[in-house]
PDB file of C-alpha atoms and ligand atoms in Angstrom:
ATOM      1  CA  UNK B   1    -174.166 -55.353  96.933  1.00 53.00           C
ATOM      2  CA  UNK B   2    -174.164 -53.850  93.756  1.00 54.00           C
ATOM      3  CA  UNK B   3    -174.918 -56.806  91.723  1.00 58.00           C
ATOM      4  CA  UNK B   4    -178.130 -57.334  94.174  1.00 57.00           C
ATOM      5  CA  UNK B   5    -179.241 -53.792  93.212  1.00 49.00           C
ATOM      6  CA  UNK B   6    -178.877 -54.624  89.714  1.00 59.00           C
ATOM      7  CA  UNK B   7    -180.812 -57.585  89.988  1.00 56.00           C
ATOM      8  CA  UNK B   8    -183.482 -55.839  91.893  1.00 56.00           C
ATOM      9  CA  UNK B   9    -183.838 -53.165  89.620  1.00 56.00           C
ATOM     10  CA  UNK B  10    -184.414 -55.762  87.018  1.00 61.00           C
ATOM     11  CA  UNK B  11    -186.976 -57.098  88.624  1.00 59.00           C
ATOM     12  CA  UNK B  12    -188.971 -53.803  89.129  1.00 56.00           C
ATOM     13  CA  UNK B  13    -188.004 -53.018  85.910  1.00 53.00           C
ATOM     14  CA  UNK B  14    -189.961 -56.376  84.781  1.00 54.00           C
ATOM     15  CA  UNK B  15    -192.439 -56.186  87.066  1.00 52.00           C
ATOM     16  CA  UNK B  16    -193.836 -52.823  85.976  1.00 53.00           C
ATOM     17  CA  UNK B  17    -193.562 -54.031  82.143  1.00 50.00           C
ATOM     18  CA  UNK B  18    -195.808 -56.814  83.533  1.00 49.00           C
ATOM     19  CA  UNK B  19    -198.379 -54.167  84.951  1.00 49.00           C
ATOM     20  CA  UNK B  20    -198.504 -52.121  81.864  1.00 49.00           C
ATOM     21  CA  UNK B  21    -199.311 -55.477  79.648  1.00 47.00           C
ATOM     22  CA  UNK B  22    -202.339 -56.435  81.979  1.00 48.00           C
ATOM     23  CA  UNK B  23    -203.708 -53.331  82.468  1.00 45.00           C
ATOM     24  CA  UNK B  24    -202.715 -50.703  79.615  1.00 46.00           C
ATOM     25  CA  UNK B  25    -202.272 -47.088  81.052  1.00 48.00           C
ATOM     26  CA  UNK B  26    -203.714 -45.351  77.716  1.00 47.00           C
ATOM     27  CA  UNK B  27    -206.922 -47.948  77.014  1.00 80.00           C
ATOM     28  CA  UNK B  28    -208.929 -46.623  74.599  1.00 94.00           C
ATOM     29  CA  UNK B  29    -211.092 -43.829  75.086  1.00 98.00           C
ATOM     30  CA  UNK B  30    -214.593 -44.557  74.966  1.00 98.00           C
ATOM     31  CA  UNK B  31    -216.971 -43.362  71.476  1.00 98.00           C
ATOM     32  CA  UNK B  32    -219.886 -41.099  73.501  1.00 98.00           C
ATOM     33  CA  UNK B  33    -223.249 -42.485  72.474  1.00 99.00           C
ATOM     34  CA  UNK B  34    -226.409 -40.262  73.159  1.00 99.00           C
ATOM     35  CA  UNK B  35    -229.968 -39.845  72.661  1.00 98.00           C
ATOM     36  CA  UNK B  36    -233.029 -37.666  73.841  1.00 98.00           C
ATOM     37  CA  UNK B  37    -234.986 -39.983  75.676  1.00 98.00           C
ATOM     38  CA  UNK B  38    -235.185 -44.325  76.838  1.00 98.00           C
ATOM     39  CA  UNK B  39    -236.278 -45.651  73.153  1.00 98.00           C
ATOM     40  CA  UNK B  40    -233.789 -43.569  71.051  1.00 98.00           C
ATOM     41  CA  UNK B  41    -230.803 -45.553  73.067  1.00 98.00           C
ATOM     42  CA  UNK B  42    -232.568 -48.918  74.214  1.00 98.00           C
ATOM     43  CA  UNK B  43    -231.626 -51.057  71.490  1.00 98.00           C
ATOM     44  CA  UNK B  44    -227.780 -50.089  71.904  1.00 98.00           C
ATOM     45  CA  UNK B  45    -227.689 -50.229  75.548  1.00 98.00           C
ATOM     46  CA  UNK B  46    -228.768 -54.344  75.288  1.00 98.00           C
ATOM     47  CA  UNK B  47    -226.123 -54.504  73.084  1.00 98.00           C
ATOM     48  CA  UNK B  48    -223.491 -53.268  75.732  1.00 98.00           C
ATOM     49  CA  UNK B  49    -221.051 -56.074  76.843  1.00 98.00           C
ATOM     50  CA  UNK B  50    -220.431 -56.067  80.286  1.00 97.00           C
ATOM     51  CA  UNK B  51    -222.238 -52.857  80.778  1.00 98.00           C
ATOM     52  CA  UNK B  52    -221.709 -50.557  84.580  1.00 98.00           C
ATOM     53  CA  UNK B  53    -223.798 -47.742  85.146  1.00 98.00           C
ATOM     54  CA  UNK B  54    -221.975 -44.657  86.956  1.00 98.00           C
ATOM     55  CA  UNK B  55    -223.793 -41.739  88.079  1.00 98.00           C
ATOM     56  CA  UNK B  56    -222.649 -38.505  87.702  1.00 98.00           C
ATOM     57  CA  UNK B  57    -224.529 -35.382  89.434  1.00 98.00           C
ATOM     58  CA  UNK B  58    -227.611 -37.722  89.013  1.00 98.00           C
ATOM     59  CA  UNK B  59    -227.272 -38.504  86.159  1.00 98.00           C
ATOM     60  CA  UNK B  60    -226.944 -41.858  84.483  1.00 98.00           C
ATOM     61  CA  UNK B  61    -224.189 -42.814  82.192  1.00 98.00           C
ATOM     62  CA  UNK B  62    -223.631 -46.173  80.966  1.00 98.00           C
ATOM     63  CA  UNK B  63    -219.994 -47.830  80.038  1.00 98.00           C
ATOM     64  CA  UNK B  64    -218.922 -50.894  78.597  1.00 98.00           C
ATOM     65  CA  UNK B  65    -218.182 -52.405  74.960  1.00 98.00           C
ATOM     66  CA  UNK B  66    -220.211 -53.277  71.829  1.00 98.00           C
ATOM     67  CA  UNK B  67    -218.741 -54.387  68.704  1.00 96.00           C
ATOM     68  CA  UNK B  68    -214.959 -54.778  71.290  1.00 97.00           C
ATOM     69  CA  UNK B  69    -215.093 -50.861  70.879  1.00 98.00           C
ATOM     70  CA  UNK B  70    -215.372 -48.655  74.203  1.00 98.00           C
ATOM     71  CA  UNK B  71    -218.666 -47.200  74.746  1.00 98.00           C
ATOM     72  CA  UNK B  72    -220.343 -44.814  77.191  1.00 98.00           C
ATOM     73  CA  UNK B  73    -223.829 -43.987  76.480  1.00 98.00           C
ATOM     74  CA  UNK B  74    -226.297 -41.524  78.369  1.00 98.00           C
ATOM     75  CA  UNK B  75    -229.999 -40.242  77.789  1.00 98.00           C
ATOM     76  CA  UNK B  76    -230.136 -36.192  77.526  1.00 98.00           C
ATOM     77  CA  UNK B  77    -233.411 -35.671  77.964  1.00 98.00           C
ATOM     78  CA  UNK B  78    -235.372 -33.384  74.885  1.00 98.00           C
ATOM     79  CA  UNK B  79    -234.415 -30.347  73.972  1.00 99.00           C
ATOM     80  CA  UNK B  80    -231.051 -27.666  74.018  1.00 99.00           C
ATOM     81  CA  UNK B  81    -230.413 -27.089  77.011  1.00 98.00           C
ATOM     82  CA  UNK B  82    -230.843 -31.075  78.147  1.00 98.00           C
ATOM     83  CA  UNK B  83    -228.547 -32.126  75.230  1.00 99.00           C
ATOM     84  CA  UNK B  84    -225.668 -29.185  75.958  1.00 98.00           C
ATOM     85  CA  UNK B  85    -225.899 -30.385  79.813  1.00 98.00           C
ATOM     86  CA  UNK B  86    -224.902 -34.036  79.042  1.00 98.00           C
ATOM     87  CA  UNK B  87    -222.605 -33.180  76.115  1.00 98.00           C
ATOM     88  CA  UNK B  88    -220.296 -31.380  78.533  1.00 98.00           C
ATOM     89  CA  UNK B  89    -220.979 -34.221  81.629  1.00 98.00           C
ATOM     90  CA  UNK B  90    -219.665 -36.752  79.299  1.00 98.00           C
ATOM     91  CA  UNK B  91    -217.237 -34.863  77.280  1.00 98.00           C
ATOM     92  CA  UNK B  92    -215.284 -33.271  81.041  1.00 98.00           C
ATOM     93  CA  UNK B  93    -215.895 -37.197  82.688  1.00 98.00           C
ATOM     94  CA  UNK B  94    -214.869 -39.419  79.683  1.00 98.00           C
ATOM     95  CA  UNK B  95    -213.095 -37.898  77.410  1.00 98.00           C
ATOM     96  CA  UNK B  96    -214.339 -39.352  74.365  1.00 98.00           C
ATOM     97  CA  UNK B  97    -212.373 -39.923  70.863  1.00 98.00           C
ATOM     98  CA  UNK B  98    -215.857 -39.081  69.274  1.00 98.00           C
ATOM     99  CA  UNK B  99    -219.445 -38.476  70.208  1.00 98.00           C
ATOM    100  CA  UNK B 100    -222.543 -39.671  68.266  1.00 99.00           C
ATOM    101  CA  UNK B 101    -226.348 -39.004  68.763  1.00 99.00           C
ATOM    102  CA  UNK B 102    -228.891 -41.155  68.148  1.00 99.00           C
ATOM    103  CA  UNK B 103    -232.566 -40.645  67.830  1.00 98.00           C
ATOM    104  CA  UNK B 104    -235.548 -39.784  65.637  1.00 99.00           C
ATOM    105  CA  UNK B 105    -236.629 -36.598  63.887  1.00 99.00           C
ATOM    106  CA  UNK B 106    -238.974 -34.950  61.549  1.00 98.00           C
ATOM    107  CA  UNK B 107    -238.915 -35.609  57.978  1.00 98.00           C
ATOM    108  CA  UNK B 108    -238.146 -32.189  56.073  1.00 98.00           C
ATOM    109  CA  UNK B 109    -236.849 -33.278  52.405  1.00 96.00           C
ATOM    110  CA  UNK B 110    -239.117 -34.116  49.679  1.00 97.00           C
ATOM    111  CA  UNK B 111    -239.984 -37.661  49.086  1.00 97.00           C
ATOM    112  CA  UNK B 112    -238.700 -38.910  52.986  1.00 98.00           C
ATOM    113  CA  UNK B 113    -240.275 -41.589  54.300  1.00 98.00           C
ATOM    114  CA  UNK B 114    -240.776 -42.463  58.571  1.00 98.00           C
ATOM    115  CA  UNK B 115    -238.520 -45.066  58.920  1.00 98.00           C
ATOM    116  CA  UNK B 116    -235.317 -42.955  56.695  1.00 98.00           C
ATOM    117  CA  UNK B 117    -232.196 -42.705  58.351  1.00 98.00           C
ATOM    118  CA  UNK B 118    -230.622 -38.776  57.533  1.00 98.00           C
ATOM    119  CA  UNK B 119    -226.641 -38.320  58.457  1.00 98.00           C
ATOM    120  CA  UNK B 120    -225.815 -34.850  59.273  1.00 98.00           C
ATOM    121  CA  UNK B 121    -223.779 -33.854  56.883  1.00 98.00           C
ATOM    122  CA  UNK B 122    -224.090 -30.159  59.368  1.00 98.00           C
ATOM    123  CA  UNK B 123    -226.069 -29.499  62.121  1.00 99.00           C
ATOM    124  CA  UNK B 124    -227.757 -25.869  62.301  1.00 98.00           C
ATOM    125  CA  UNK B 125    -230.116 -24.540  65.202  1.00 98.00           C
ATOM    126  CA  UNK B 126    -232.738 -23.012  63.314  1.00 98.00           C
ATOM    127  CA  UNK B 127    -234.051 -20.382  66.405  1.00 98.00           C
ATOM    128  CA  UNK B 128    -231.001 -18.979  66.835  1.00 98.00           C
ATOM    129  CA  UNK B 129    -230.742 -15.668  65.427  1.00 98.00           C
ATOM    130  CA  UNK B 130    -232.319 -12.461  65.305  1.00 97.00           C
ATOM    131  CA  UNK B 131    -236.077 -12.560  64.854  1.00 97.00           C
ATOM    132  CA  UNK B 132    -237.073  -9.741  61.846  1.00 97.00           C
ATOM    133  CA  UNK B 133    -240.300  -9.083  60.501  1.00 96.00           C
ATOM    134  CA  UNK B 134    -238.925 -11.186  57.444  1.00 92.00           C
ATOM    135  CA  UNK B 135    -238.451 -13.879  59.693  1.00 92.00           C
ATOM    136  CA  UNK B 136    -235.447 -15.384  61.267  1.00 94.00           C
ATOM    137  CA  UNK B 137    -231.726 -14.149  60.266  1.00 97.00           C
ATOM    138  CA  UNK B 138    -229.003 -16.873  61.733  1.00 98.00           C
ATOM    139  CA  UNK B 139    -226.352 -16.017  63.273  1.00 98.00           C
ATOM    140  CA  UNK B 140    -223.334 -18.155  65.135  1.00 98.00           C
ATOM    141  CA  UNK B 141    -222.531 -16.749  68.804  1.00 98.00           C
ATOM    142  CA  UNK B 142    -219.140 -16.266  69.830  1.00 98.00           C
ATOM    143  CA  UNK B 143    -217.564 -18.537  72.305  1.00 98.00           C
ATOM    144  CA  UNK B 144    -216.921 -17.188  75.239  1.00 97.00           C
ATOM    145  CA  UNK B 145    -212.865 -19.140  75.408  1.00 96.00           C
ATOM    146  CA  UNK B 146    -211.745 -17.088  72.458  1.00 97.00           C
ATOM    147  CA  UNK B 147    -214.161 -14.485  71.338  1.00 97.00           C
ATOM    148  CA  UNK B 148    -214.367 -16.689  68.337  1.00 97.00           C
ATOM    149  CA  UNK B 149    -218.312 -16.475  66.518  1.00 98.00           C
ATOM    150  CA  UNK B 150    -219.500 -20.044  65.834  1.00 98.00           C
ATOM    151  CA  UNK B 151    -220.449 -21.157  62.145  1.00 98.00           C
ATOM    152  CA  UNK B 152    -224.367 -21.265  61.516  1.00 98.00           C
ATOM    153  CA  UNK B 153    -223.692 -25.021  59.953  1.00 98.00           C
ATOM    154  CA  UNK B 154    -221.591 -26.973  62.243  1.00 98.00           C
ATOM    155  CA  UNK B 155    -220.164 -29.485  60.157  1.00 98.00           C
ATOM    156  CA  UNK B 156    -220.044 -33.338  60.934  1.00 98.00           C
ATOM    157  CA  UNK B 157    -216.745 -34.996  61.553  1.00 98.00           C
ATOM    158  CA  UNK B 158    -215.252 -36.163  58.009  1.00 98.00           C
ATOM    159  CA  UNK B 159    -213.759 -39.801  59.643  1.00 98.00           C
ATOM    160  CA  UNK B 160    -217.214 -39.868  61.492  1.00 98.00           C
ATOM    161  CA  UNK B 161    -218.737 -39.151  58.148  1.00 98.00           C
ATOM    162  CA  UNK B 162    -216.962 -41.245  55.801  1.00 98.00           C
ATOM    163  CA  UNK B 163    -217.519 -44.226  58.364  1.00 98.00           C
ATOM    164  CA  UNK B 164    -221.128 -43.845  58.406  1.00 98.00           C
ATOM    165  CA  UNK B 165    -221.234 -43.739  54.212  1.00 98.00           C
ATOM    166  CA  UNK B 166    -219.388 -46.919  54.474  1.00 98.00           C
ATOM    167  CA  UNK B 167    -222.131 -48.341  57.528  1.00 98.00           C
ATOM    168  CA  UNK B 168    -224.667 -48.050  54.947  1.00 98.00           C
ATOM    169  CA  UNK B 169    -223.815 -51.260  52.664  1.00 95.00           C
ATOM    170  CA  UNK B 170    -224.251 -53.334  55.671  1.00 96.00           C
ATOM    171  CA  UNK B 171    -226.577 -52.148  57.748  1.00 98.00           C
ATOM    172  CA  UNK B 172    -230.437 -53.649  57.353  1.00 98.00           C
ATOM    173  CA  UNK B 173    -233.013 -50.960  58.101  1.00 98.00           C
ATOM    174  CA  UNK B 174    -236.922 -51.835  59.400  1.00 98.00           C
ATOM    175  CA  UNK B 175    -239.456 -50.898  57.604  1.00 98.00           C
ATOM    176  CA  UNK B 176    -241.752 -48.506  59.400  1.00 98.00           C
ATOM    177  CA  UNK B 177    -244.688 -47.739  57.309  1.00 97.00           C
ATOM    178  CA  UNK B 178    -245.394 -51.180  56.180  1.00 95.00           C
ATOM    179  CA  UNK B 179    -248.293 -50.229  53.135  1.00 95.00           C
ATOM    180  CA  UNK B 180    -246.667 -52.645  50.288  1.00 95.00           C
ATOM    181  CA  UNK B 181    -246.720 -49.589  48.108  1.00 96.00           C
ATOM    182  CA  UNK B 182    -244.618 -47.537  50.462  1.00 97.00           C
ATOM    183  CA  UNK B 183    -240.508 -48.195  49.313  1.00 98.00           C
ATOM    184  CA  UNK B 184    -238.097 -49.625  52.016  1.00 98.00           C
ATOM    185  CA  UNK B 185    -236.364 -47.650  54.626  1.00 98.00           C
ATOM    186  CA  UNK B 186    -233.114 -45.766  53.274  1.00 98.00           C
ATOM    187  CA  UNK B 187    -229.847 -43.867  54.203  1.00 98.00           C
ATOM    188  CA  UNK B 188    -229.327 -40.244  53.143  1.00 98.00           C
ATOM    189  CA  UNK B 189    -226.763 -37.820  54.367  1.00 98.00           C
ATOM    190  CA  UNK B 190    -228.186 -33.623  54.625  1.00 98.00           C
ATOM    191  CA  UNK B 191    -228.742 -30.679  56.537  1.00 98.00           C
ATOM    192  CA  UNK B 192    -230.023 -31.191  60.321  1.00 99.00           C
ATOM    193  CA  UNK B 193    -231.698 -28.484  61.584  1.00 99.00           C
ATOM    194  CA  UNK B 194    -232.421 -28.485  65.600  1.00 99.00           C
ATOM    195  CA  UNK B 195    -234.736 -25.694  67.576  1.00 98.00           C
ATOM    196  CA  UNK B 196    -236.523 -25.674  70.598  1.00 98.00           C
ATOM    197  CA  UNK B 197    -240.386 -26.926  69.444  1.00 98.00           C
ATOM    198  CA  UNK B 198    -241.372 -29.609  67.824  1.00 98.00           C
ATOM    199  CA  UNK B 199    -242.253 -28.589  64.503  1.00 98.00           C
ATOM    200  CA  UNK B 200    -245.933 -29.690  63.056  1.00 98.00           C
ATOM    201  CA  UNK B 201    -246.484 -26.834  60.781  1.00 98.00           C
ATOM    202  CA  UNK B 202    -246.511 -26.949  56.756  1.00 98.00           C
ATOM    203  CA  UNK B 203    -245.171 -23.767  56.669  1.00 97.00           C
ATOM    204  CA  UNK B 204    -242.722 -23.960  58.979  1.00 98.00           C
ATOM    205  CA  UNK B 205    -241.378 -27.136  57.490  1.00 98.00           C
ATOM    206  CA  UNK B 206    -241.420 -25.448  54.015  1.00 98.00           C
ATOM    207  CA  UNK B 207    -239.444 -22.719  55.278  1.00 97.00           C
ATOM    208  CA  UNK B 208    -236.633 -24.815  56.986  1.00 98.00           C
ATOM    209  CA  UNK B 209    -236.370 -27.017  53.127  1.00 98.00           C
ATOM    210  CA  UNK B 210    -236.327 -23.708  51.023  1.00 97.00           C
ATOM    211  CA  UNK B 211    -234.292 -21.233  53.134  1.00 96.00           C
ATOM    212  CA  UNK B 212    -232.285 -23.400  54.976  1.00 97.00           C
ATOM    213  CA  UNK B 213    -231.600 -26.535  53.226  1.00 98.00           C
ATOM    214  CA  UNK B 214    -232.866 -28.351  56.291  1.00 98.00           C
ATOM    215  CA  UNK B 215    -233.516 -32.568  55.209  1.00 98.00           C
ATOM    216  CA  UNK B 216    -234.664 -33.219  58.940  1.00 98.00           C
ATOM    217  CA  UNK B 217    -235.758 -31.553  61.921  1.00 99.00           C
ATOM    218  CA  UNK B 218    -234.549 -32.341  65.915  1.00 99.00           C
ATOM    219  CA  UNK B 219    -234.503 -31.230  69.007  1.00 99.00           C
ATOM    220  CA  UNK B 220    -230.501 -31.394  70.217  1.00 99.00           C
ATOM    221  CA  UNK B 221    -227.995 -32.799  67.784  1.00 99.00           C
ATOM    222  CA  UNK B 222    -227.000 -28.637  67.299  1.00 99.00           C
ATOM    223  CA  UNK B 223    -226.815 -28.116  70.811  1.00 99.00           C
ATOM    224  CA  UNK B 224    -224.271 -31.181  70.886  1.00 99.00           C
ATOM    225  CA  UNK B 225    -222.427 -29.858  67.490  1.00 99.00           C
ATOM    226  CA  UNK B 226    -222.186 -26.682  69.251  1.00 98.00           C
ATOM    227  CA  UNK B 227    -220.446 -28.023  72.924  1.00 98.00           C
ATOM    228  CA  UNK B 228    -218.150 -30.338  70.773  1.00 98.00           C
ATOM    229  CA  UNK B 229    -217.186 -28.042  68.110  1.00 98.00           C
ATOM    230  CA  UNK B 230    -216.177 -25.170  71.363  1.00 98.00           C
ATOM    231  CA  UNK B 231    -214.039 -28.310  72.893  1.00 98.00           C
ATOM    232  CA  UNK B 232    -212.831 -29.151  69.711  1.00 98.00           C
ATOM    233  CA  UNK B 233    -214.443 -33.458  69.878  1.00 98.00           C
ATOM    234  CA  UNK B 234    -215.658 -34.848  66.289  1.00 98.00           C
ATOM    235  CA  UNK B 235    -218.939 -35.067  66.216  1.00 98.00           C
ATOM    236  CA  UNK B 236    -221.496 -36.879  64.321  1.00 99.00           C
ATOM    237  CA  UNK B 237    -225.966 -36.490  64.556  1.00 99.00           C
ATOM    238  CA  UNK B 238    -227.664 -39.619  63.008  1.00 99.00           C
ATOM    239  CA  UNK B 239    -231.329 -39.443  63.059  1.00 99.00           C
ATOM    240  CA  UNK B 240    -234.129 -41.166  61.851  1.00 99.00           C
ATOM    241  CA  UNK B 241    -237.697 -40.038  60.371  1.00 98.00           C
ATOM    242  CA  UNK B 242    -240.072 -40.524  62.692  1.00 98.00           C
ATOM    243  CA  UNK B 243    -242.999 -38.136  61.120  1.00 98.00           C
ATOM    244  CA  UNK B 244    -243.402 -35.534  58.502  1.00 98.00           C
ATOM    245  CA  UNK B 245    -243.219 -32.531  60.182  1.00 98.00           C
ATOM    246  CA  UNK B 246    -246.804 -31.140  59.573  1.00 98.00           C
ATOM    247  CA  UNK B 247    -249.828 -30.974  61.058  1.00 98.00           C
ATOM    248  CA  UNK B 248    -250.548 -35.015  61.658  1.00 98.00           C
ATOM    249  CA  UNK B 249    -246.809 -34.934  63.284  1.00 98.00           C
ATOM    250  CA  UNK B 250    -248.000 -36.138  66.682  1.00 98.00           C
ATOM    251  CA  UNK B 251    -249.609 -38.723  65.260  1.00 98.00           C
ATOM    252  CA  UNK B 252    -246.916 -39.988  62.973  1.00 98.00           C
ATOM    253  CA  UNK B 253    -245.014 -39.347  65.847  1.00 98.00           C
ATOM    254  CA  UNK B 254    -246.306 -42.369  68.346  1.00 98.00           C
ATOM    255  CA  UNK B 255    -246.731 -44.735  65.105  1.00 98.00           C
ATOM    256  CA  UNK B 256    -243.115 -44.627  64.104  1.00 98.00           C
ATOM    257  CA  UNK B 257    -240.874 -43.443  66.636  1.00 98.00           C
ATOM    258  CA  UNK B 258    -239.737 -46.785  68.305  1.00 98.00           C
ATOM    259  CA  UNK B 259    -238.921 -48.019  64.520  1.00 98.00           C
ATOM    260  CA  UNK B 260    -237.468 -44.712  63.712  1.00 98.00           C
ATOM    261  CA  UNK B 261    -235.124 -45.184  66.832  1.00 98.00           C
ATOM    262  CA  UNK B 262    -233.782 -48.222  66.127  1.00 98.00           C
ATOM    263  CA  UNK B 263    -233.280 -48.011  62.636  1.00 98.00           C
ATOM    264  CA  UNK B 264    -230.811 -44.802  63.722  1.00 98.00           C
ATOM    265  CA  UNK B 265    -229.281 -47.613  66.437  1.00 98.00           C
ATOM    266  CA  UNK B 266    -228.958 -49.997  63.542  1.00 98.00           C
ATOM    267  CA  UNK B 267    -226.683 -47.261  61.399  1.00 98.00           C
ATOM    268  CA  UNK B 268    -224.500 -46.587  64.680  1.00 98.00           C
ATOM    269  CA  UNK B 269    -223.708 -50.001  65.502  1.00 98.00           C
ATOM    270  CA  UNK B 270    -222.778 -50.688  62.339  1.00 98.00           C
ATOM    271  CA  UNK B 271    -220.286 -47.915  62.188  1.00 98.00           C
ATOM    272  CA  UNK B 272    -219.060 -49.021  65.523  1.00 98.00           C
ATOM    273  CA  UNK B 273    -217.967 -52.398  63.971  1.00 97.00           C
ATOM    274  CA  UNK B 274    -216.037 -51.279  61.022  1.00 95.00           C
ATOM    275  CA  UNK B 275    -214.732 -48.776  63.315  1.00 88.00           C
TER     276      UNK B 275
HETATM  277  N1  ADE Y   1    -238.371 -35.114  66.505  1.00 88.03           N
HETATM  278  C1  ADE Y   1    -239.148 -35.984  65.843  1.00 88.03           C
HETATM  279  N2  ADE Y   1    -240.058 -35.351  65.093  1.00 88.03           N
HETATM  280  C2  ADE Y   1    -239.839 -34.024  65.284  1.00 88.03           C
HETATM  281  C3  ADE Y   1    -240.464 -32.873  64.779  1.00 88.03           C
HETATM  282  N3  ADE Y   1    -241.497 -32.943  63.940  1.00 88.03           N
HETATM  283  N4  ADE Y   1    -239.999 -31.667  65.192  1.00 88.03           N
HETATM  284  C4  ADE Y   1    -238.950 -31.592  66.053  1.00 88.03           C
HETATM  285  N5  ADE Y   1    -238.351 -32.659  66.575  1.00 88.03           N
HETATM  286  C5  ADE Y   1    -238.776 -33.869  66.187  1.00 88.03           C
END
């Protein structure tokens, strides 16, 4: 009797061994891949192997692999309050190791070019402060968990960071303003600012590059530095120029943004396979 419990203890024991080879408890958790709207993600989503689309309070969200690396990927939508929304969605349903967004923004450092791919070196939402008759004075608000006041620079992930300064030998950028005089497309890593407008204003644009150190202007990479720093996820904002931020910024705008996009695509996937 007792020898027939061993042996069927054994068994268990080797079946459940079995189980855990074929389908491992602790896979992987998944790098969160987002962008504003359909062109700032569509040239990562057709590279998604075996990709299965889950909704979540209506909302889209996109898993599979690229590169063999698990990915989840979801559109925000423009602006804050979008970006924040999805940030926590994916962050509370997946559980990622990292998140990254993708997309275009406006170019605020001298000599950028549309088509220039700007790493956030920190990410700082430049209309949130108090409003003076000086102008704007930043200021971090606290979160509510611990009382504890956010930075006014959220800084990038180092790992994230240091990946994405190695992505750059490999990665091949498109040219977006193709005038043979113009130079080819390049990496740079800065200051990301992020507010609620979409900036076309000289002035305003000088004022983000002289007070604030700002290299490129967005609409939600803050907002998503903000919900990851409060839950404590490395992040990382990786944008590319899509415009210059003044007055013929619309313009610009529709000419380069689909380029724009996937050149920021093109800097993600390669971090994704020397991940
Ligand atoms: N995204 C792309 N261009 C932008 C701009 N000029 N201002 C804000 N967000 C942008």
């Amino acid at each position: 009797m007792i020898n027939k419990l061993r042996i069927y203890a054994k068994s268990a024991l080797i079946f459940t061994l079995l189980l855990i080879c074929i389908h491992p408890i602790h896979a992987q958790n998944p790098t969160a891949i987002l962008g504003a709207f359909e062109e700032e993600l569509t040239w990562l989503i057709e590279r998604v192997d075996d990709p299965q689309v889950e909704q979540i309070m209506g909302y889209d969200f996109t898993t599979g692999e690229i590169e063999e690396q698990p990915v989840v990927l979801a559109l925000t939508g423009v602006g804050k309050v979008n970006a924040a929304i999805m940030a926590t969605l994916i962050l509370e349903h997946f559980q990622p190791e990292a998140v990254i967004f993708t997309g275009v923004a406006g170019g605020i450092g001298l000599g950028c070019i549309p088509g220039d791919v700007v790493v956030g070196t920190t990410n700082v939402q430049h209309d949130m402060g108090d409003m003076t008759p000086d102008g704007i004075e930043l200021f971090g608000v606290r979160n509510p968990l611990n009382q504890q006041r956010n930075p006014i620079y959220f800084s990038a992930d180092s790992t994230l960071l240091e990946l994405a300064r190695r992505a750059v030998d490999a990665v091949e950028l498109e040219r977006a303003v193709i005038e043979p005089k113009v130079r080819n497309p390049r990496v740079s890593c800065g200051v990301i600012a992020t507010g609620d407008t979409f900036i076309t204003s000289t002035p305003k644009k000088d004022e983000l590059r002289d007070y604030l150190k700002v290299n490129a202007v967005e609409m939600e990479g803050g907002a998503v530095a903000q919900v990851c720093y409060q839950f404590n996820v490395p992040c990382l904002v990786i944008r590319a120029l899509s415009d210059y931020s003044d007055e013929n910024a619309d313009a610009d705008f529709e000419k380069y943004y689909r380029t724009a996009a996937r050149n920021a695509n093109r800097l993600v996937l390669q971090i994704l396979q020397i991940q």
